[in-house]
Amino acid sequence: MAEPKIKYDRQLRIWGEQGQAALEKASICLLNCGPTGSETLKNLVLGGVGSITVVDGSKVDVGDLGNNFMVDESSIGESKAKCVCSFLQELNDAVKAKFIEEYPQALIDKNSSFFSQFTLVVATQLVEDYMIKLDRICREANVKLIFARSYGLTGLVRNSVKEHTIIESKPDHFLDDLRLNNPWPELKRFAEGIDLTTADPVAHKHIPYVVILVKIANEWADSHNGRLPSTREEKKEFKELLKSRMIAFDEDNYKEAIEASFKVFAPRGISQELKQIIEDSAAELHHNSSDFWVMVAALKEFIANEGAGEAPLEGSIPDMTSSTEHYVNLQKIYQAKAEADFLVMEQRVRNHLKKIGRETNMISKQTIRSFCRNARKLKVCRYRLVEDEFNSPVLSELQKYLADEEYIVAAGFYILLRAVDRFVANYNSFPGKFDGEMDEDISRLKTTAVGLLSDLGCNGQTLTEDLISEMCRFGAAELHAVAAFIGGVASQEVIKLITKQFVPMSGTFIFNGIDQKSQLLYL
């Protein structure tokens, strides 16, 4: 068997050893192993998740051979859970795999404690009533839950967890933490020691842009009552001031300074989102507070005291045109400040742990260091109960989606995916399942959808005949291409929730295979 570091090399570069360790400890339960569930679990097994439990009470039939790669002709008549589990085990023998030949609905109704043993449950192809029941069960057991469903050319993915906190949110674009608009004393002193007026052309073109911007920003503030550029005209004037200090056209360091000048214009202090996190009621600690909120409480104190309105410094600098000596010295200054901030934060964390009656070393140095490095990028996600969303969605948003040409099909599919469940409850089969009843089913589904819209407060609203007809034409089929896509999205969300890296989706993800669109509805 390949060494884990070689086997998982590419993904280790994305979520690191800590993320991989979290995956390898995770226990995943899959409800229903049709194509949507099988594709979701396939991605997780290949990624090295710790253990899987497949729950499905059905047998493999001929129809499964056309849309599920985890079964073959020899599987016909066999337990679907057993066959899928066996195929998945072949993909990665390091993953512990077991199956339970039982319908998920029976477990939800009669054995709700079953789900408490898992890190996360992936529930596929469940109808609305059982989604609501399972959501309540998993919330009470503090088990993460993801719903995934494919239905013809549409599908949905929806996360559900009381609270999900993220230290390593890894945003695509985020402003460097260079503090050019608010330099601390050591950085100021370093900048003051470098002469921007040096006549040596080689030395002049190797002054780091960080130093150039700190010095020019200081000059500007001295002549503008302590203010930095804020208006468009002032920003333009600041850039012209930078240009005027160039002594040759090929000075890349000054070009970099002009390009990075927006970092000087950025507002000082912390973001509104971080303010909301440190003011959250969860930052009022008690004995059972999570490690995240203990560190947030320490962060709040740090910002108010040692940080003087700023979060701990990250401590890294980007590549830039510079002499080696200047660059190394600059690195040391940033690293020293970050280390000093970390030590203050560590002490505050230990003090809080002591206050709430926990061991002061319960949170590792590595965790606190990572928290400090990512303090500006913290995220907290909280999800509505599925029952609350279904019974009382945010009406203004739903009405907006139904009236918006860009969202009307996604909103239509969202309503119809719920309407088909009502249809089943009333008529004991999905619309379009039997060819001879197609016209009658279209009429019934339209009536059901209009009734659902009315119950949700969208009186007088209807959906297009074409969309209703398409939904009936799907006949509740799980098309492999759609199931593979939905399974891919669902497995990504599983990895986000387990590794606590990247930001999971906060709305209901709707795939529109007719127009090849993916959209999030916040209801």
mmCIF file of N, CA and C in Angstrom, residues 465-511:
data_model
loop_
_atom_site.group_PDB
_atom_site.id
_atom_site.type_symbol
_atom_site.label_atom_id
_atom_site.label_comp_id
_atom_site.label_asym_id
_atom_site.label_seq_id
_atom_site.Cartn_x
_atom_site.Cartn_y
_atom_site.Cartn_z
ATOM 1 N N GLU A 465 -45.609 26.321 -17.570
ATOM 2 C CA GLU A 465 -46.093 24.997 -18.000
ATOM 3 C C GLU A 465 -44.917 24.129 -18.449
ATOM 4 N N ASP A 466 -43.950 24.754 -19.135
ATOM 5 C CA ASP A 466 -42.810 23.984 -19.655
ATOM 6 C C ASP A 466 -42.033 23.330 -18.518
ATOM 7 N N LEU A 467 -41.801 24.072 -17.443
ATOM 8 C CA LEU A 467 -41.021 23.541 -16.325
ATOM 9 C C LEU A 467 -41.773 22.410 -15.625
ATOM 10 N N ILE A 468 -43.077 22.584 -15.462
ATOM 11 C CA ILE A 468 -43.895 21.534 -14.829
ATOM 12 C C ILE A 468 -43.899 20.283 -15.701
ATOM 13 N N SER A 469 -44.023 20.472 -17.011
ATOM 14 C CA SER A 469 -44.004 19.329 -17.944
ATOM 15 C C SER A 469 -42.656 18.609 -17.887
ATOM 16 N N GLU A 470 -41.577 19.397 -17.845
ATOM 17 C CA GLU A 470 -40.238 18.800 -17.758
ATOM 18 C C GLU A 470 -40.103 17.969 -16.495
ATOM 19 N N MET A 471 -40.609 18.504 -15.388
ATOM 20 C CA MET A 471 -40.501 17.786 -14.106
ATOM 21 C C MET A 471 -41.221 16.439 -14.191
ATOM 22 N N CYS A 472 -42.352 16.424 -14.851
ATOM 23 C CA CYS A 472 -43.083 15.161 -15.031
ATOM 24 C C CYS A 472 -42.336 14.231 -15.988
ATOM 25 N N ARG A 473 -41.744 14.826 -17.014
ATOM 26 C CA ARG A 473 -40.995 14.023 -17.987
ATOM 27 C C ARG A 473 -39.798 13.328 -17.329
ATOM 28 N N PHE A 474 -39.227 13.963 -16.300
ATOM 29 C CA PHE A 474 -38.097 13.349 -15.597
ATOM 30 C C PHE A 474 -38.487 12.028 -14.942
ATOM 31 N N GLY A 475 -39.729 11.927 -14.495
ATOM 32 C CA GLY A 475 -40.194 10.693 -13.874
ATOM 33 C C GLY A 475 -39.375 10.247 -12.673
ATOM 34 N N ALA A 476 -38.798 11.197 -11.957
ATOM 35 C CA ALA A 476 -37.987 10.926 -10.752
ATOM 36 C C ALA A 476 -36.712 10.145 -11.053
ATOM 37 N N ALA A 477 -36.300 10.133 -12.327
ATOM 38 C CA ALA A 477 -35.096 9.386 -12.705
ATOM 39 C C ALA A 477 -33.838 10.050 -12.157
ATOM 40 N N GLU A 478 -32.875 9.211 -11.771
ATOM 41 C CA GLU A 478 -31.543 9.703 -11.398
ATOM 42 C C GLU A 478 -30.632 9.477 -12.600
ATOM 43 N N LEU A 479 -30.359 10.534 -13.357
ATOM 44 C CA LEU A 479 -29.460 10.426 -14.502
ATOM 45 C C LEU A 479 -28.020 10.442 -13.996
ATOM 46 N N HIS A 480 -27.203 9.555 -14.530
ATOM 47 C CA HIS A 480 -25.856 9.441 -13.963
ATOM 48 C C HIS A 480 -25.061 10.733 -14.050
ATOM 49 N N ALA A 481 -25.136 11.433 -15.179
ATOM 50 C CA ALA A 481 -24.344 12.660 -15.340
ATOM 51 C C ALA A 481 -24.716 13.703 -14.284
ATOM 52 N N VAL A 482 -26.029 13.850 -14.031
ATOM 53 C CA VAL A 482 -26.494 14.807 -13.024
ATOM 54 C C VAL A 482 -26.116 14.316 -11.629
ATOM 55 N N ALA A 483 -26.304 13.019 -11.384
ATOM 56 C CA ALA A 483 -25.975 12.445 -10.073
ATOM 57 C C ALA A 483 -24.484 12.609 -9.763
ATOM 58 N N ALA A 484 -23.632 12.441 -10.786
ATOM 59 C CA ALA A 484 -22.183 12.585 -10.586
ATOM 60 C C ALA A 484 -21.840 14.028 -10.219
ATOM 61 N N PHE A 485 -22.525 14.964 -10.871
ATOM 62 C CA PHE A 485 -22.260 16.379 -10.573
ATOM 63 C C PHE A 485 -22.729 16.726 -9.159
ATOM 64 N N ILE A 486 -23.959 16.331 -8.831
ATOM 65 C CA ILE A 486 -24.498 16.604 -7.490
ATOM 66 C C ILE A 486 -23.638 15.909 -6.431
ATOM 67 N N GLY A 487 -23.211 14.672 -6.714
ATOM 68 C CA GLY A 487 -22.339 13.947 -5.788
ATOM 69 C C GLY A 487 -21.006 14.648 -5.599
ATOM 70 N N GLY A 488 -20.485 15.247 -6.671
ATOM 71 C CA GLY A 488 -19.235 15.999 -6.578
ATOM 72 C C GLY A 488 -19.378 17.215 -5.692
ATOM 73 N N VAL A 489 -20.485 17.939 -5.857
ATOM 74 C CA VAL A 489 -20.744 19.128 -5.027
ATOM 75 C C VAL A 489 -20.915 18.716 -3.567
ATOM 76 N N ALA A 490 -21.703 17.662 -3.343
ATOM 77 C CA ALA A 490 -21.960 17.197 -1.973
ATOM 78 C C ALA A 490 -20.668 16.755 -1.283
ATOM 79 N N SER A 491 -19.808 16.043 -2.003
ATOM 80 C CA SER A 491 -18.565 15.567 -1.386
ATOM 81 C C SER A 491 -17.627 16.727 -1.060
ATOM 82 N N GLN A 492 -17.634 17.758 -1.890
ATOM 83 C CA GLN A 492 -16.849 18.957 -1.566
ATOM 84 C C GLN A 492 -17.330 19.580 -0.258
ATOM 85 N N GLU A 493 -18.639 19.634 -0.087
ATOM 86 C CA GLU A 493 -19.205 20.202 1.141
ATOM 87 C C GLU A 493 -18.851 19.345 2.356
ATOM 88 N N VAL A 494 -18.845 18.026 2.181
ATOM 89 C CA VAL A 494 -18.441 17.126 3.267
ATOM 90 C C VAL A 494 -17.015 17.452 3.702
ATOM 91 N N ILE A 495 -16.120 17.604 2.728
ATOM 92 C CA ILE A 495 -14.708 17.879 3.031
ATOM 93 C C ILE A 495 -14.559 19.221 3.741
ATOM 94 N N LYS A 496 -15.311 20.234 3.306
ATOM 95 C CA LYS A 496 -15.258 21.541 3.973
ATOM 96 C C LYS A 496 -15.683 21.420 5.439
ATOM 97 N N LEU A 497 -16.767 20.698 5.680
ATOM 98 C CA LEU A 497 -17.295 20.580 7.041
ATOM 99 C C LEU A 497 -16.375 19.762 7.941
ATOM 100 N N ILE A 498 -15.759 18.721 7.393
ATOM 101 C CA ILE A 498 -14.910 17.855 8.214
ATOM 102 C C ILE A 498 -13.551 18.496 8.484
ATOM 103 N N THR A 499 -12.927 19.062 7.447
ATOM 104 C CA THR A 499 -11.596 19.654 7.636
ATOM 105 C C THR A 499 -11.664 21.013 8.311
ATOM 106 N N LYS A 500 -12.866 21.624 8.322
ATOM 107 C CA LYS A 500 -13.042 22.994 8.830
ATOM 108 C C LYS A 500 -12.144 23.975 8.070
ATOM 109 N N GLN A 501 -12.037 23.718 6.787
ATOM 110 C CA GLN A 501 -11.309 24.610 5.896
ATOM 111 C C GLN A 501 -12.227 24.981 4.731
ATOM 112 N N PHE A 502 -12.011 26.183 4.182
ATOM 113 C CA PHE A 502 -12.879 26.732 3.143
ATOM 114 C C PHE A 502 -14.286 26.972 3.738
ATOM 115 N N VAL A 503 -15.102 27.703 3.025
ATOM 116 C CA VAL A 503 -16.408 28.090 3.567
ATOM 117 C C VAL A 503 -17.509 27.278 2.885
ATOM 118 N N PRO A 504 -18.264 26.492 3.641
ATOM 119 C CA PRO A 504 -19.342 25.705 3.035
ATOM 120 C C PRO A 504 -20.483 26.591 2.553
ATOM 121 N N MET A 505 -21.277 26.069 1.642
ATOM 122 C CA MET A 505 -22.419 26.819 1.106
ATOM 123 C C MET A 505 -23.423 27.094 2.212
ATOM 124 N N SER A 506 -23.996 28.280 2.191
ATOM 125 C CA SER A 506 -24.925 28.642 3.263
ATOM 126 C C SER A 506 -26.379 28.647 2.819
ATOM 127 N N GLY A 507 -26.641 28.434 1.563
ATOM 128 C CA GLY A 507 -28.024 28.388 1.085
ATOM 129 C C GLY A 507 -28.352 27.007 0.536
ATOM 130 N N THR A 508 -29.429 26.924 -0.241
ATOM 131 C CA THR A 508 -29.778 25.679 -0.921
ATOM 132 C C THR A 508 -29.243 25.757 -2.341
ATOM 133 N N PHE A 509 -28.356 24.823 -2.688
ATOM 134 C CA PHE A 509 -27.731 24.787 -4.008
ATOM 135 C C PHE A 509 -28.679 24.089 -4.971
ATOM 136 N N ILE A 510 -29.010 24.770 -6.059
ATOM 137 C CA ILE A 510 -29.885 24.185 -7.077
ATOM 138 C C ILE A 510 -29.123 24.073 -8.392
ATOM 139 N N PHE A 511 -29.124 22.869 -8.970
ATOM 140 C CA PHE A 511 -28.520 22.669 -10.288
ATOM 141 C C PHE A 511 -29.619 22.631 -11.336
#
